[in-house]
mmCIF file of C-alpha atoms in Angstrom:
data_model
loop_
_atom_site.group_PDB
_atom_site.id
_atom_site.type_symbol
_atom_site.label_atom_id
_atom_site.label_comp_id
_atom_site.label_asym_id
_atom_site.label_seq_id
_atom_site.Cartn_x
_atom_site.Cartn_y
_atom_site.Cartn_z
ATOM 1 C CA UNK A 1 -42.210 -9.417 -39.894
ATOM 2 C CA UNK A 2 -42.088 -10.128 -36.132
ATOM 3 C CA UNK A 3 -40.277 -13.492 -36.875
ATOM 4 C CA UNK A 4 -37.493 -11.595 -38.739
ATOM 5 C CA UNK A 5 -37.041 -9.097 -35.891
ATOM 6 C CA UNK A 6 -36.771 -11.953 -33.412
ATOM 7 C CA UNK A 7 -34.046 -13.534 -35.551
ATOM 8 C CA UNK A 8 -32.074 -10.350 -35.754
ATOM 9 C CA UNK A 9 -32.300 -9.853 -31.945
ATOM 10 C CA UNK A 10 -31.045 -13.417 -31.459
ATOM 11 C CA UNK A 11 -28.213 -12.819 -33.935
ATOM 12 C CA UNK A 12 -27.273 -9.551 -32.154
ATOM 13 C CA UNK A 13 -27.217 -11.374 -28.767
ATOM 14 C CA UNK A 14 -25.027 -14.104 -30.165
ATOM 15 C CA UNK A 15 -22.653 -11.517 -31.731
ATOM 16 C CA UNK A 16 -22.562 -9.511 -28.528
ATOM 17 C CA UNK A 17 -21.603 -12.692 -26.527
ATOM 18 C CA UNK A 18 -19.004 -13.602 -29.118
ATOM 19 C CA UNK A 19 -17.498 -10.060 -28.919
ATOM 20 C CA UNK A 20 -17.484 -10.117 -25.120
ATOM 21 C CA UNK A 21 -15.692 -13.404 -25.233
ATOM 22 C CA UNK A 22 -12.973 -12.060 -27.494
ATOM 23 C CA UNK A 23 -12.600 -9.095 -25.187
ATOM 24 C CA UNK A 24 -12.190 -11.137 -22.190
ATOM 25 C CA UNK A 25 -9.796 -13.475 -23.950
ATOM 26 C CA UNK A 26 -7.674 -10.499 -25.186
ATOM 27 C CA UNK A 27 -7.640 -9.052 -21.654
ATOM 28 C CA UNK A 28 -6.432 -12.352 -20.238
ATOM 29 C CA UNK A 29 -3.589 -12.364 -22.819
ATOM 30 C CA UNK A 30 -2.440 -8.918 -21.601
ATOM 31 C CA UNK A 31 -1.663 -10.072 -18.074
ATOM 32 C CA UNK A 32 1.997 -10.563 -17.563
ATOM 33 C CA UNK A 33 4.444 -11.522 -14.911
ATOM 34 C CA UNK A 34 6.493 -8.680 -13.520
ATOM 35 C CA UNK A 35 9.958 -8.236 -15.124
ATOM 36 C CA UNK A 36 12.970 -8.729 -12.839
ATOM 37 C CA UNK A 37 15.492 -5.839 -12.983
ATOM 38 C CA UNK A 38 18.816 -5.854 -11.201
ATOM 39 C CA UNK A 39 21.969 -3.785 -11.264
ATOM 40 C CA UNK A 40 24.563 -5.433 -13.447
ATOM 41 C CA UNK A 41 27.203 -2.707 -13.283
ATOM 42 C CA UNK A 42 28.111 0.825 -12.731
ATOM 43 C CA UNK A 43 30.793 2.538 -14.859
ATOM 44 C CA UNK A 44 32.017 6.241 -14.428
ATOM 45 C CA UNK A 45 31.366 8.718 -17.209
ATOM 46 C CA UNK A 46 32.617 12.210 -17.626
ATOM 47 C CA UNK A 47 30.836 14.514 -15.200
ATOM 48 C CA UNK A 48 29.892 18.100 -15.633
ATOM 49 C CA UNK A 49 30.105 20.887 -13.031
ATOM 50 C CA UNK A 50 29.178 19.645 -9.609
ATOM 51 C CA UNK A 51 27.635 16.323 -10.718
ATOM 52 C CA UNK A 52 28.965 12.796 -11.183
ATOM 53 C CA UNK A 53 27.718 10.803 -14.090
ATOM 54 C CA UNK A 54 27.637 6.867 -14.391
ATOM 55 C CA UNK A 55 26.518 4.436 -16.939
ATOM 56 C CA UNK A 56 24.151 2.202 -14.888
ATOM 57 C CA UNK A 57 23.836 -1.218 -16.392
ATOM 58 C CA UNK A 58 20.503 -2.910 -15.732
ATOM 59 C CA UNK A 59 19.779 -6.621 -16.354
ATOM 60 C CA UNK A 60 16.219 -6.953 -17.430
ATOM 61 C CA UNK A 61 14.718 -10.519 -17.392
ATOM 62 C CA UNK A 62 11.385 -11.092 -19.048
ATOM 63 C CA UNK A 63 9.506 -14.150 -17.791
ATOM 64 C CA UNK A 64 6.678 -13.710 -20.212
ATOM 65 C CA UNK A 65 5.662 -15.332 -23.509
ATOM 66 C CA UNK A 66 5.802 -12.150 -25.373
ATOM 67 C CA UNK A 67 8.853 -9.831 -26.150
ATOM 68 C CA UNK A 68 8.948 -6.448 -24.447
ATOM 69 C CA UNK A 69 9.550 -3.622 -26.854
ATOM 70 C CA UNK A 70 10.683 -0.360 -25.407
ATOM 71 C CA UNK A 71 11.622 3.069 -26.847
ATOM 72 C CA UNK A 72 12.747 4.766 -23.580
ATOM 73 C CA UNK A 73 13.704 4.070 -20.047
ATOM 74 C CA UNK A 74 13.778 6.021 -16.782
ATOM 75 C CA UNK A 75 15.275 4.962 -13.612
ATOM 76 C CA UNK A 76 15.727 6.314 -9.997
ATOM 77 C CA UNK A 77 18.119 4.852 -7.298
ATOM 78 C CA UNK A 78 17.751 5.558 -3.706
ATOM 79 C CA UNK A 79 20.503 4.733 -1.127
ATOM 80 C CA UNK A 80 19.888 4.495 2.563
ATOM 81 C CA UNK A 81 16.325 5.818 2.122
ATOM 82 C CA UNK A 82 17.264 8.999 0.234
ATOM 83 C CA UNK A 83 17.349 9.771 -3.522
ATOM 84 C CA UNK A 84 20.827 9.241 -4.883
ATOM 85 C CA UNK A 85 20.880 8.966 -8.729
ATOM 86 C CA UNK A 86 18.446 9.291 -11.579
ATOM 87 C CA UNK A 87 18.519 9.100 -15.334
ATOM 88 C CA UNK A 88 16.587 8.704 -18.551
ATOM 89 C CA UNK A 89 17.459 7.323 -22.057
ATOM 90 C CA UNK A 90 15.562 7.373 -25.336
ATOM 91 C CA UNK A 91 17.333 4.095 -26.375
ATOM 92 C CA UNK A 92 15.005 1.546 -27.899
ATOM 93 C CA UNK A 93 15.176 -2.201 -27.965
ATOM 94 C CA UNK A 94 13.624 -5.504 -27.262
ATOM 95 C CA UNK A 95 13.763 -7.799 -24.324
ATOM 96 C CA UNK A 96 13.074 -11.223 -25.871
ATOM 97 C CA UNK A 97 10.311 -13.493 -24.625
ATOM 98 C CA UNK A 98 11.686 -15.671 -21.770
ATOM 99 C CA UNK A 99 15.038 -13.872 -22.235
ATOM 100 C CA UNK A 100 17.126 -10.957 -20.808
ATOM 101 C CA UNK A 101 18.920 -7.976 -21.969
ATOM 102 C CA UNK A 102 21.457 -5.541 -20.330
ATOM 103 C CA UNK A 103 20.359 -1.972 -20.868
ATOM 104 C CA UNK A 104 22.824 0.966 -20.227
ATOM 105 C CA UNK A 105 21.155 4.155 -18.627
ATOM 106 C CA UNK A 106 23.275 7.288 -18.015
ATOM 107 C CA UNK A 107 22.447 8.496 -14.520
ATOM 108 C CA UNK A 108 23.467 11.647 -12.641
ATOM 109 C CA UNK A 109 24.433 12.149 -9.084
ATOM 110 C CA UNK A 110 24.308 15.686 -7.887
ATOM 111 C CA UNK A 111 27.075 16.875 -5.468
ATOM 112 C CA UNK A 112 24.433 17.542 -2.828
ATOM 113 C CA UNK A 113 23.265 13.780 -3.030
ATOM 114 C CA UNK A 114 26.837 12.625 -2.868
ATOM 115 C CA UNK A 115 27.586 14.847 0.099
ATOM 116 C CA UNK A 116 24.433 13.623 1.822
ATOM 117 C CA UNK A 117 25.451 10.004 1.293
ATOM 118 C CA UNK A 118 28.947 10.592 2.591
ATOM 119 C CA UNK A 119 27.433 12.224 5.648
ATOM 120 C CA UNK A 120 25.224 9.281 6.300
ATOM 121 C CA UNK A 121 27.834 6.583 5.367
ATOM 122 C CA UNK A 122 29.302 6.157 8.927
ATOM 123 C CA UNK A 123 25.939 5.182 10.250
ATOM 124 C CA UNK A 124 25.455 2.666 7.414
ATOM 125 C CA UNK A 125 29.008 1.435 7.905
ATOM 126 C CA UNK A 126 28.329 0.643 11.580
ATOM 127 C CA UNK A 127 25.554 -1.598 10.528
ATOM 128 C CA UNK A 128 27.560 -3.128 7.701
ATOM 129 C CA UNK A 129 24.567 -2.693 5.412
ATOM 130 C CA UNK A 130 23.395 -0.025 3.064
ATOM 131 C CA UNK A 131 19.664 -0.324 1.834
ATOM 132 C CA UNK A 132 18.976 0.498 -1.787
ATOM 133 C CA UNK A 133 15.765 0.845 -3.808
ATOM 134 C CA UNK A 134 15.714 0.879 -7.618
ATOM 135 C CA UNK A 135 12.518 1.836 -9.549
ATOM 136 C CA UNK A 136 11.810 2.776 -13.187
ATOM 137 C CA UNK A 137 9.862 2.089 -16.242
ATOM 138 C CA UNK A 138 10.464 0.875 -19.821
ATOM 139 C CA UNK A 139 8.302 3.022 -21.968
ATOM 140 C CA UNK A 140 6.586 2.414 -25.371
ATOM 141 C CA UNK A 141 5.807 -0.654 -27.323
ATOM 142 C CA UNK A 142 2.453 -2.245 -28.158
ATOM 143 C CA UNK A 143 1.565 -3.031 -24.600
ATOM 144 C CA UNK A 144 2.621 0.320 -23.163
ATOM 145 C CA UNK A 145 4.835 0.970 -20.138
ATOM 146 C CA UNK A 146 6.377 -1.761 -18.030
ATOM 147 C CA UNK A 147 7.166 -0.617 -14.482
ATOM 148 C CA UNK A 148 9.857 -2.261 -12.416
ATOM 149 C CA UNK A 149 11.313 -1.963 -8.911
ATOM 150 C CA UNK A 150 14.017 -3.645 -6.882
ATOM 151 C CA UNK A 151 15.178 -3.346 -3.290
ATOM 152 C CA UNK A 152 17.817 -4.887 -1.157
ATOM 153 C CA UNK A 153 20.765 -4.283 0.976
ATOM 154 C CA UNK A 154 24.412 -3.771 -0.031
ATOM 155 C CA UNK A 155 26.903 -5.383 2.380
ATOM 156 C CA UNK A 156 29.560 -3.019 3.292
ATOM 157 C CA UNK A 157 33.119 -4.515 3.652
ATOM 158 C CA UNK A 158 34.325 -4.846 7.223
ATOM 159 C CA UNK A 159 36.612 -2.125 8.368
ATOM 160 C CA UNK A 160 40.034 -3.407 9.077
ATOM 161 C CA UNK A 161 40.951 -3.568 12.679
ATOM 162 C CA UNK A 162 43.656 -1.774 14.410
ATOM 163 C CA UNK A 163 46.405 -3.852 15.758
ATOM 164 C CA UNK A 164 46.823 -7.573 15.800
#
């Protein structure tokens, strides 16, 4: 009887090591490179009340070996260090493995945010640069939420000079 118990204990240990190896291999497969998200376009939509609406086009590039399935997206855009626009969409889709997709997200800009940016624009125009930050997430799918962010500087066109 003790010999049978010993064999069961050894078998359990081997199974536990095998299961641990599978778990570690599975976790290693879940690591992914961050997606690259950039603004591909901005088109006006019909606003309502004191807000402006735009269709923000985001180019999402997936550098991973697995497609990204999503069933919702949220995005926030800051200009010059202050919140400017935000939006959500329940649109679903797939960003192919080692591929890209352009996703449309309706965003809203409140009158207050637009006025604040207009007030701060002369300072940004003096520099010739307007810093922006984009952040958001693609929700859903088997692997859960994929968060993204992008930041940079928009170069302002030079103001025309007076005289010759």
